[in-house]
Amino acid sequence: MERLQKVIAQAGMASRRKAEQLISEGKVKVNGKVVTELGMKVAASDKVEVGGIPVERERKVYYLFYKPRGVISAVSDDKNRKVVTDYFPFVEQRIFPVGRLDYDTSGLLVLTNDGEFSNLLTHPRYQIDKTYVARLNGIPQRHLLKRLADGIQLEDGKTAPAKVKELSADKRKQRALIEITIHEGRNRQVRRMFEAIGFEVQKLKRERYAFLNLNGLNAGEFRELTAHEVKQLRTLAETGSLR
Ligand code: URA
């Protein structure tokens, strides 16, 4: 049995607060009857509707996926390009990616059918660290990397402080591998940060998402997150730490 507002929030139809408001306003029905009581608990077999729309109650699932390059972080594409959910043909739940990676970016992506969990992890208020490795078309000097670490002005505002580390530099080929950890999730943020110091990102891979990594997976493979990992991700998003 779960509380009514939680069931609505978990289906991704509203935040928990908004769900409470909808209940108080008489917009929610359980088994055909309007319910305005906030604490009411409902069973999996109870039919819940919000504004006449049935609330889906499928089992919540959570996956860690190694997205290959050349795949869209979406559940469908009008140009028929490959999308991340094509890699999950036997998963019957309607999963979707939590946030997104660019078409050309590979790496760690979480997928779920839990709307509340997804909102929690992608909300700008909650700051999940994301670590990327970028291959650049040159070798940036230290002071330029420091500018990225301190925060750099982009067209949509200054970026928050980041952790930046040179992993390797090849003088002959004039290219470098740089590891960068950010917690914001702006559109093409890592690529634009490097552009702002005069470099092009030739390859980009997300190696870590919070405490999760890609160990044991090849591109195109996935595994289920453990219940413990899901719980830890929630705690991290809600409190900023694992304690
Ligand atoms: N930053 C980017 O530029 N691209 C991504 O896919 C993710 C972060």
PDB file of C-alpha atoms and ligand atoms in Angstrom:
ATOM      1  CA  MET A   1       0.000   0.000   0.000  1.00  0.00           C
ATOM      2  CA  GLU A   2       1.245   3.449  -0.870  1.00  0.00           C
ATOM      3  CA  ARG A   3       0.064   6.955  -0.220  1.00  0.00           C
ATOM      4  CA  LEU A   4      -2.076   8.425  -2.951  1.00  0.00           C
ATOM      5  CA  GLN A   5       0.135  11.465  -3.545  1.00  0.00           C
ATOM      6  CA  LYS A   6       3.190   9.197  -3.860  1.00  0.00           C
ATOM      7  CA  VAL A   7       1.482   7.002  -6.437  1.00  0.00           C
ATOM      8  CA  ILE A   8       0.624  10.069  -8.545  1.00  0.00           C
ATOM      9  CA  ALA A   9       4.127  11.502  -8.192  1.00  0.00           C
ATOM     10  CA  GLN A  10       5.797   8.191  -9.021  1.00  0.00           C
ATOM     11  CA  ALA A  11       3.862   7.981 -12.249  1.00  0.00           C
ATOM     12  CA  GLY A  12       5.461  11.332 -13.146  1.00  0.00           C
ATOM     13  CA  MET A  13       2.100  13.082 -13.423  1.00  0.00           C
ATOM     14  CA  ALA A  14       2.929  15.767 -10.856  1.00  0.00           C
ATOM     15  CA  SER A  15       5.389  16.553  -8.084  1.00  0.00           C
ATOM     16  CA  ARG A  16       4.312  15.221  -4.694  1.00  0.00           C
ATOM     17  CA  ARG A  17       3.315  18.708  -3.595  1.00  0.00           C
ATOM     18  CA  LYS A  18       1.280  19.336  -6.732  1.00  0.00           C
ATOM     19  CA  ALA A  19      -0.323  15.891  -6.300  1.00  0.00           C
ATOM     20  CA  GLU A  20      -1.446  16.896  -2.808  1.00  0.00           C
ATOM     21  CA  GLN A  21      -2.943  20.049  -4.242  1.00  0.00           C
ATOM     22  CA  LEU A  22      -4.785  18.067  -6.938  1.00  0.00           C
ATOM     23  CA  ILE A  23      -6.179  15.744  -4.272  1.00  0.00           C
ATOM     24  CA  SER A  24      -7.361  18.648  -2.103  1.00  0.00           C
ATOM     25  CA  GLU A  25      -8.978  20.245  -5.150  1.00  0.00           C
ATOM     26  CA  GLY A  26     -11.039  17.084  -5.735  1.00  0.00           C
ATOM     27  CA  LYS A  27      -9.365  16.210  -9.050  1.00  0.00           C
ATOM     28  CA  VAL A  28      -8.346  12.697  -7.999  1.00  0.00           C
ATOM     29  CA  LYS A  29     -10.526   9.585  -8.014  1.00  0.00           C
ATOM     30  CA  VAL A  30      -9.871   6.184  -6.471  1.00  0.00           C
ATOM     31  CA  ASN A  31     -11.995   3.384  -7.910  1.00  0.00           C
ATOM     32  CA  GLY A  32     -14.287   5.969  -9.426  1.00  0.00           C
ATOM     33  CA  LYS A  33     -14.865   8.035  -6.251  1.00  0.00           C
ATOM     34  CA  VAL A  34     -13.396  11.473  -5.598  1.00  0.00           C
ATOM     35  CA  VAL A  35     -10.931  11.425  -2.701  1.00  0.00           C
ATOM     36  CA  THR A  36      -9.827  14.600  -0.960  1.00  0.00           C
ATOM     37  CA  GLU A  37      -8.142  12.984   2.032  1.00  0.00           C
ATOM     38  CA  LEU A  38      -4.346  13.420   1.743  1.00  0.00           C
ATOM     39  CA  GLY A  39      -2.976  10.461   3.659  1.00  0.00           C
ATOM     40  CA  MET A  40      -5.089   7.812   1.956  1.00  0.00           C
ATOM     41  CA  LYS A  41      -3.251   4.591   1.116  1.00  0.00           C
ATOM     42  CA  VAL A  42      -3.994   2.699  -2.063  1.00  0.00           C
ATOM     43  CA  ALA A  43      -3.218  -0.855  -3.113  1.00  0.00           C
ATOM     44  CA  ALA A  44      -1.734  -1.912  -6.454  1.00  0.00           C
ATOM     45  CA  SER A  45      -5.185  -3.092  -7.524  1.00  0.00           C
ATOM     46  CA  ASP A  46      -6.896   0.264  -6.823  1.00  0.00           C
ATOM     47  CA  LYS A  47      -7.677   2.357  -9.903  1.00  0.00           C
ATOM     48  CA  VAL A  48      -6.404   5.904  -9.552  1.00  0.00           C
ATOM     49  CA  GLU A  49      -7.348   8.731 -11.928  1.00  0.00           C
ATOM     50  CA  VAL A  50      -6.128  12.320 -12.090  1.00  0.00           C
ATOM     51  CA  GLY A  51      -8.418  14.675 -13.969  1.00  0.00           C
ATOM     52  CA  GLY A  52      -9.960  11.666 -15.675  1.00  0.00           C
ATOM     53  CA  ILE A  53      -6.590  10.225 -16.780  1.00  0.00           C
ATOM     54  CA  PRO A  54      -5.732   6.779 -15.365  1.00  0.00           C
ATOM     55  CA  VAL A  55      -2.477   6.584 -13.383  1.00  0.00           C
ATOM     56  CA  GLU A  56      -0.170   3.834 -14.645  1.00  0.00           C
ATOM     57  CA  ARG A  57       1.051   1.601 -11.829  1.00  0.00           C
ATOM     58  CA  GLU A  58       3.701  -0.575 -13.435  1.00  0.00           C
ATOM     59  CA  ARG A  59       6.625  -1.914 -11.419  1.00  0.00           C
ATOM     60  CA  LYS A  60       9.397   0.645 -11.166  1.00  0.00           C
ATOM     61  CA  VAL A  61      12.594  -0.349 -12.960  1.00  0.00           C
ATOM     62  CA  TYR A  62      16.016   1.304 -13.082  1.00  0.00           C
ATOM     63  CA  TYR A  63      18.798   0.587 -15.570  1.00  0.00           C
ATOM     64  CA  LEU A  64      22.370   1.713 -16.058  1.00  0.00           C
ATOM     65  CA  PHE A  65      23.116   1.806 -19.786  1.00  0.00           C
ATOM     66  CA  TYR A  66      26.359   2.291 -21.715  1.00  0.00           C
ATOM     67  CA  LYS A  67      25.096   4.445 -24.549  1.00  0.00           C
ATOM     68  CA  PRO A  68      27.088   4.087 -27.767  1.00  0.00           C
ATOM     69  CA  ARG A  69      27.831   7.112 -29.986  1.00  0.00           C
ATOM     70  CA  GLY A  70      25.283   7.730 -32.734  1.00  0.00           C
ATOM     71  CA  VAL A  71      22.191   7.053 -30.648  1.00  0.00           C
ATOM     72  CA  ILE A  72      19.524   9.546 -29.571  1.00  0.00           C
ATOM     73  CA  SER A  73      18.646   9.921 -25.877  1.00  0.00           C
ATOM     74  CA  ALA A  74      14.924   9.571 -26.503  1.00  0.00           C
ATOM     75  CA  VAL A  75      12.238   6.911 -26.776  1.00  0.00           C
ATOM     76  CA  SER A  76      11.389   7.665 -30.412  1.00  0.00           C
ATOM     77  CA  ASP A  77      12.729   9.702 -33.307  1.00  0.00           C
ATOM     78  CA  ASP A  78      10.794  11.206 -36.199  1.00  0.00           C
ATOM     79  CA  LYS A  79      13.772  10.644 -38.537  1.00  0.00           C
ATOM     80  CA  ASN A  80      13.953   6.968 -37.564  1.00  0.00           C
ATOM     81  CA  ARG A  81      17.421   7.179 -36.093  1.00  0.00           C
ATOM     82  CA  LYS A  82      18.457   4.729 -33.400  1.00  0.00           C
ATOM     83  CA  VAL A  83      17.163   5.633 -29.912  1.00  0.00           C
ATOM     84  CA  VAL A  84      18.340   4.389 -26.524  1.00  0.00           C
ATOM     85  CA  THR A  85      15.221   2.298 -25.867  1.00  0.00           C
ATOM     86  CA  ASP A  86      15.989   0.226 -29.000  1.00  0.00           C
ATOM     87  CA  TYR A  87      18.583  -1.489 -26.793  1.00  0.00           C
ATOM     88  CA  PHE A  88      15.865  -2.700 -24.373  1.00  0.00           C
ATOM     89  CA  PRO A  89      13.556  -4.750 -26.610  1.00  0.00           C
ATOM     90  CA  PHE A  90      12.517  -7.156 -23.845  1.00  0.00           C
ATOM     91  CA  VAL A  91      11.768  -4.567 -21.178  1.00  0.00           C
ATOM     92  CA  GLU A  92       8.009  -4.198 -21.062  1.00  0.00           C
ATOM     93  CA  GLN A  93       7.899  -1.116 -18.830  1.00  0.00           C
ATOM     94  CA  ARG A  94       7.858   2.238 -20.591  1.00  0.00           C
ATOM     95  CA  ILE A  95      11.332   3.423 -19.678  1.00  0.00           C
ATOM     96  CA  PHE A  96      12.906   6.724 -20.677  1.00  0.00           C
ATOM     97  CA  PRO A  97      16.344   8.306 -20.189  1.00  0.00           C
ATOM     98  CA  VAL A  98      17.082  10.384 -17.100  1.00  0.00           C
ATOM     99  CA  GLY A  99      18.485  13.536 -18.677  1.00  0.00           C
ATOM    100  CA  ARG A 100      20.312  13.138 -21.949  1.00  0.00           C
ATOM    101  CA  LEU A 101      23.593  12.613 -23.700  1.00  0.00           C
ATOM    102  CA  ASP A 102      24.176  14.118 -27.150  1.00  0.00           C
ATOM    103  CA  TYR A 103      23.876  11.919 -30.224  1.00  0.00           C
ATOM    104  CA  ASP A 104      27.699  11.858 -30.549  1.00  0.00           C
ATOM    105  CA  THR A 105      28.406  11.358 -26.849  1.00  0.00           C
ATOM    106  CA  SER A 106      28.845   7.863 -25.441  1.00  0.00           C
ATOM    107  CA  GLY A 107      28.709   6.708 -21.847  1.00  0.00           C
ATOM    108  CA  LEU A 108      26.646   6.251 -18.761  1.00  0.00           C
ATOM    109  CA  LEU A 109      22.936   6.921 -18.946  1.00  0.00           C
ATOM    110  CA  VAL A 110      20.284   5.905 -16.431  1.00  0.00           C
ATOM    111  CA  LEU A 111      16.870   4.824 -17.723  1.00  0.00           C
ATOM    112  CA  THR A 112      13.735   4.296 -15.674  1.00  0.00           C
ATOM    113  CA  ASN A 113       9.935   4.420 -15.745  1.00  0.00           C
ATOM    114  CA  ASP A 114       9.910   6.301 -12.425  1.00  0.00           C
ATOM    115  CA  GLY A 115       9.029   9.911 -13.181  1.00  0.00           C
ATOM    116  CA  GLU A 116       9.560  11.137  -9.655  1.00  0.00           C
ATOM    117  CA  PHE A 117      13.041   9.614  -9.487  1.00  0.00           C
ATOM    118  CA  SER A 118      13.908  11.165 -12.834  1.00  0.00           C
ATOM    119  CA  ASN A 119      12.702  14.609 -11.731  1.00  0.00           C
ATOM    120  CA  LEU A 120      14.715  14.311  -8.567  1.00  0.00           C
ATOM    121  CA  LEU A 121      17.949  13.512 -10.406  1.00  0.00           C
ATOM    122  CA  THR A 122      17.553  16.121 -13.138  1.00  0.00           C
ATOM    123  CA  HIS A 123      16.240  19.022 -11.073  1.00  0.00           C
ATOM    124  CA  PRO A 124      18.861  21.811 -11.046  1.00  0.00           C
ATOM    125  CA  ARG A 125      18.426  22.161  -7.282  1.00  0.00           C
ATOM    126  CA  TYR A 126      19.885  18.687  -6.730  1.00  0.00           C
ATOM    127  CA  GLN A 127      23.458  18.444  -7.847  1.00  0.00           C
ATOM    128  CA  ILE A 128      24.610  15.093  -9.109  1.00  0.00           C
ATOM    129  CA  ASP A 129      28.261  14.952 -10.225  1.00  0.00           C
ATOM    130  CA  LYS A 130      28.807  13.793 -13.794  1.00  0.00           C
ATOM    131  CA  THR A 131      32.309  12.952 -14.992  1.00  0.00           C
ATOM    132  CA  TYR A 132      33.246  13.116 -18.657  1.00  0.00           C
ATOM    133  CA  VAL A 133      36.414  12.354 -20.593  1.00  0.00           C
ATOM    134  CA  ALA A 134      36.905  14.643 -23.577  1.00  0.00           C
ATOM    135  CA  ARG A 135      39.390  14.220 -26.392  1.00  0.00           C
ATOM    136  CA  LEU A 136      40.479  17.632 -27.640  1.00  0.00           C
ATOM    137  CA  ASN A 137      42.082  18.793 -30.869  1.00  0.00           C
ATOM    138  CA  GLY A 138      45.035  20.307 -29.010  1.00  0.00           C
ATOM    139  CA  ILE A 139      46.629  20.567 -25.601  1.00  0.00           C
ATOM    140  CA  PRO A 140      45.192  23.297 -23.380  1.00  0.00           C
ATOM    141  CA  GLN A 141      47.556  25.163 -21.093  1.00  0.00           C
ATOM    142  CA  ARG A 142      47.040  24.941 -17.368  1.00  0.00           C
ATOM    143  CA  HIS A 143      45.623  28.442 -16.986  1.00  0.00           C
ATOM    144  CA  LEU A 144      42.916  27.623 -19.533  1.00  0.00           C
ATOM    145  CA  LEU A 145      41.895  24.496 -17.635  1.00  0.00           C
ATOM    146  CA  LYS A 146      41.795  26.594 -14.491  1.00  0.00           C
ATOM    147  CA  ARG A 147      39.320  28.929 -16.160  1.00  0.00           C
ATOM    148  CA  LEU A 148      37.038  25.938 -16.704  1.00  0.00           C
ATOM    149  CA  ALA A 149      37.510  24.824 -13.110  1.00  0.00           C
ATOM    150  CA  ASP A 150      36.665  28.276 -11.784  1.00  0.00           C
ATOM    151  CA  GLY A 151      33.578  28.685 -13.977  1.00  0.00           C
ATOM    152  CA  ILE A 152      33.472  30.162 -17.448  1.00  0.00           C
ATOM    153  CA  GLN A 153      31.059  32.530 -19.154  1.00  0.00           C
ATOM    154  CA  LEU A 154      28.835  30.825 -21.744  1.00  0.00           C
ATOM    155  CA  GLU A 155      25.986  32.442 -23.661  1.00  0.00           C
ATOM    156  CA  ASP A 156      23.501  31.099 -21.093  1.00  0.00           C
ATOM    157  CA  GLY A 157      25.516  32.286 -18.083  1.00  0.00           C
ATOM    158  CA  LYS A 158      28.598  31.391 -16.088  1.00  0.00           C
ATOM    159  CA  THR A 159      29.177  27.715 -15.319  1.00  0.00           C
ATOM    160  CA  ALA A 160      29.513  26.486 -11.744  1.00  0.00           C
ATOM    161  CA  PRO A 161      32.976  25.423 -10.541  1.00  0.00           C
ATOM    162  CA  ALA A 162      34.111  22.134 -12.088  1.00  0.00           C
ATOM    163  CA  LYS A 163      36.841  19.593 -11.423  1.00  0.00           C
ATOM    164  CA  VAL A 164      39.264  19.427 -14.341  1.00  0.00           C
ATOM    165  CA  LYS A 165      42.255  17.131 -14.820  1.00  0.00           C
ATOM    166  CA  GLU A 166      44.564  16.406 -17.741  1.00  0.00           C
ATOM    167  CA  LEU A 167      44.740  12.605 -18.179  1.00  0.00           C
ATOM    168  CA  SER A 168      47.174  12.571 -21.094  1.00  0.00           C
ATOM    169  CA  ALA A 169      48.634  14.798 -23.772  1.00  0.00           C
ATOM    170  CA  ASP A 170      50.114  13.705 -27.095  1.00  0.00           C
ATOM    171  CA  LYS A 171      52.406  16.438 -28.389  1.00  0.00           C
ATOM    172  CA  ARG A 172      53.071  14.708 -31.705  1.00  0.00           C
ATOM    173  CA  LYS A 173      49.393  14.266 -32.542  1.00  0.00           C
ATOM    174  CA  GLN A 174      48.486  17.507 -30.788  1.00  0.00           C
ATOM    175  CA  ARG A 175      45.633  16.159 -28.767  1.00  0.00           C
ATOM    176  CA  ALA A 176      44.764  15.694 -25.116  1.00  0.00           C
ATOM    177  CA  LEU A 177      42.404  13.703 -22.926  1.00  0.00           C
ATOM    178  CA  ILE A 178      40.808  15.817 -20.223  1.00  0.00           C
ATOM    179  CA  GLU A 179      38.589  14.598 -17.407  1.00  0.00           C
ATOM    180  CA  ILE A 180      35.939  17.068 -16.295  1.00  0.00           C
ATOM    181  CA  THR A 181      33.321  16.753 -13.568  1.00  0.00           C
ATOM    182  CA  ILE A 182      30.302  19.048 -13.593  1.00  0.00           C
ATOM    183  CA  HIS A 183      26.993  18.935 -11.783  1.00  0.00           C
ATOM    184  CA  GLU A 184      24.952  21.157 -14.039  1.00  0.00           C
ATOM    185  CA  GLY A 185      23.220  19.682 -17.055  1.00  0.00           C
ATOM    186  CA  ARG A 186      22.968  22.412 -19.650  1.00  0.00           C
ATOM    187  CA  ASN A 187      22.647  21.601 -23.310  1.00  0.00           C
ATOM    188  CA  ARG A 188      26.016  20.544 -24.828  1.00  0.00           C
ATOM    189  CA  GLN A 189      27.663  22.022 -21.784  1.00  0.00           C
ATOM    190  CA  VAL A 190      31.005  20.207 -21.867  1.00  0.00           C
ATOM    191  CA  ARG A 191      31.497  20.825 -25.579  1.00  0.00           C
ATOM    192  CA  ARG A 192      30.645  24.507 -25.143  1.00  0.00           C
ATOM    193  CA  MET A 193      32.972  24.866 -22.153  1.00  0.00           C
ATOM    194  CA  PHE A 194      35.923  23.625 -24.194  1.00  0.00           C
ATOM    195  CA  GLU A 195      34.888  25.755 -27.167  1.00  0.00           C
ATOM    196  CA  ALA A 196      34.985  28.760 -24.827  1.00  0.00           C
ATOM    197  CA  ILE A 197      38.727  28.175 -24.267  1.00  0.00           C
ATOM    198  CA  GLY A 198      39.339  27.564 -27.962  1.00  0.00           C
ATOM    199  CA  PHE A 199      39.236  23.762 -28.308  1.00  0.00           C
ATOM    200  CA  GLU A 200      37.024  21.345 -30.132  1.00  0.00           C
ATOM    201  CA  VAL A 201      35.820  18.188 -28.420  1.00  0.00           C
ATOM    202  CA  GLN A 202      36.467  15.375 -30.882  1.00  0.00           C
ATOM    203  CA  LYS A 203      35.145  12.616 -28.658  1.00  0.00           C
ATOM    204  CA  LEU A 204      33.126  12.734 -25.467  1.00  0.00           C
ATOM    205  CA  LYS A 205      32.261   9.974 -23.038  1.00  0.00           C
ATOM    206  CA  ARG A 206      30.444  10.101 -19.699  1.00  0.00           C
ATOM    207  CA  GLU A 207      32.431   7.817 -17.417  1.00  0.00           C
ATOM    208  CA  ARG A 208      30.615   8.388 -14.127  1.00  0.00           C
ATOM    209  CA  TYR A 209      27.261   9.524 -12.813  1.00  0.00           C
ATOM    210  CA  ALA A 210      27.402  10.149  -9.051  1.00  0.00           C
ATOM    211  CA  PHE A 211      29.037   6.956  -7.675  1.00  0.00           C
ATOM    212  CA  LEU A 212      28.063   4.834 -10.703  1.00  0.00           C
ATOM    213  CA  ASN A 213      30.565   3.810 -13.373  1.00  0.00           C
ATOM    214  CA  LEU A 214      30.627   1.684 -16.525  1.00  0.00           C
ATOM    215  CA  ASN A 215      32.689  -1.191 -15.127  1.00  0.00           C
ATOM    216  CA  GLY A 216      31.788  -4.522 -16.690  1.00  0.00           C
ATOM    217  CA  LEU A 217      29.733  -3.066 -19.550  1.00  0.00           C
ATOM    218  CA  ASN A 218      30.510  -2.656 -23.245  1.00  0.00           C
ATOM    219  CA  ALA A 219      28.868  -0.003 -25.404  1.00  0.00           C
ATOM    220  CA  GLY A 220      25.230  -0.976 -25.997  1.00  0.00           C
ATOM    221  CA  GLU A 221      24.972  -3.088 -22.817  1.00  0.00           C
ATOM    222  CA  PHE A 222      23.026  -2.391 -19.647  1.00  0.00           C
ATOM    223  CA  ARG A 223      22.413  -3.745 -16.169  1.00  0.00           C
ATOM    224  CA  GLU A 224      19.722  -3.155 -13.581  1.00  0.00           C
ATOM    225  CA  LEU A 225      20.604  -0.799 -10.753  1.00  0.00           C
ATOM    226  CA  THR A 226      20.452  -2.490  -7.362  1.00  0.00           C
ATOM    227  CA  ALA A 227      17.825  -1.369  -4.845  1.00  0.00           C
ATOM    228  CA  HIS A 228      20.702  -0.029  -2.764  1.00  0.00           C
ATOM    229  CA  GLU A 229      22.052   2.065  -5.660  1.00  0.00           C
ATOM    230  CA  VAL A 230      18.591   3.509  -6.321  1.00  0.00           C
ATOM    231  CA  LYS A 231      18.249   4.403  -2.658  1.00  0.00           C
ATOM    232  CA  GLN A 232      21.694   5.990  -2.600  1.00  0.00           C
ATOM    233  CA  LEU A 233      20.939   8.073  -5.692  1.00  0.00           C
ATOM    234  CA  ARG A 234      17.777   9.367  -4.020  1.00  0.00           C
ATOM    235  CA  THR A 235      19.666  10.209  -0.834  1.00  0.00           C
ATOM    236  CA  LEU A 236      22.402  11.928  -2.785  1.00  0.00           C
ATOM    237  CA  ALA A 237      19.940  14.043  -4.763  1.00  0.00           C
ATOM    238  CA  GLU A 238      17.907  14.946  -1.704  1.00  0.00           C
ATOM    239  CA  THR A 239      20.698  15.682   0.753  1.00  0.00           C
ATOM    240  CA  GLY A 240      23.840  16.226  -1.336  1.00  0.00           C
ATOM    241  CA  SER A 241      25.688  13.445   0.472  1.00  0.00           C
ATOM    242  CA  LEU A 242      25.433   9.738   1.203  1.00  0.00           C
ATOM    243  CA  ARG A 243      24.989  10.056   4.945  1.00  0.00           C
TER     244      ARG A 243
HETATM  245  N1  URA B   1      27.985  17.856 -22.315  1.00  0.00           N
HETATM  246  C1  URA B   1      27.980  17.785 -23.657  1.00  0.00           C
HETATM  247  O1  URA B   1      28.500  18.668 -24.328  1.00  0.00           O
HETATM  248  N2  URA B   1      27.385  16.739 -24.242  1.00  0.00           N
HETATM  249  C2  URA B   1      26.802  15.738 -23.551  1.00  0.00           C
HETATM  250  O2  URA B   1      26.263  14.799 -24.147  1.00  0.00           O
HETATM  251  C3  URA B   1      26.813  15.820 -22.156  1.00  0.00           C
HETATM  252  C4  URA B   1      27.418  16.895 -21.559  1.00  0.00           C
END
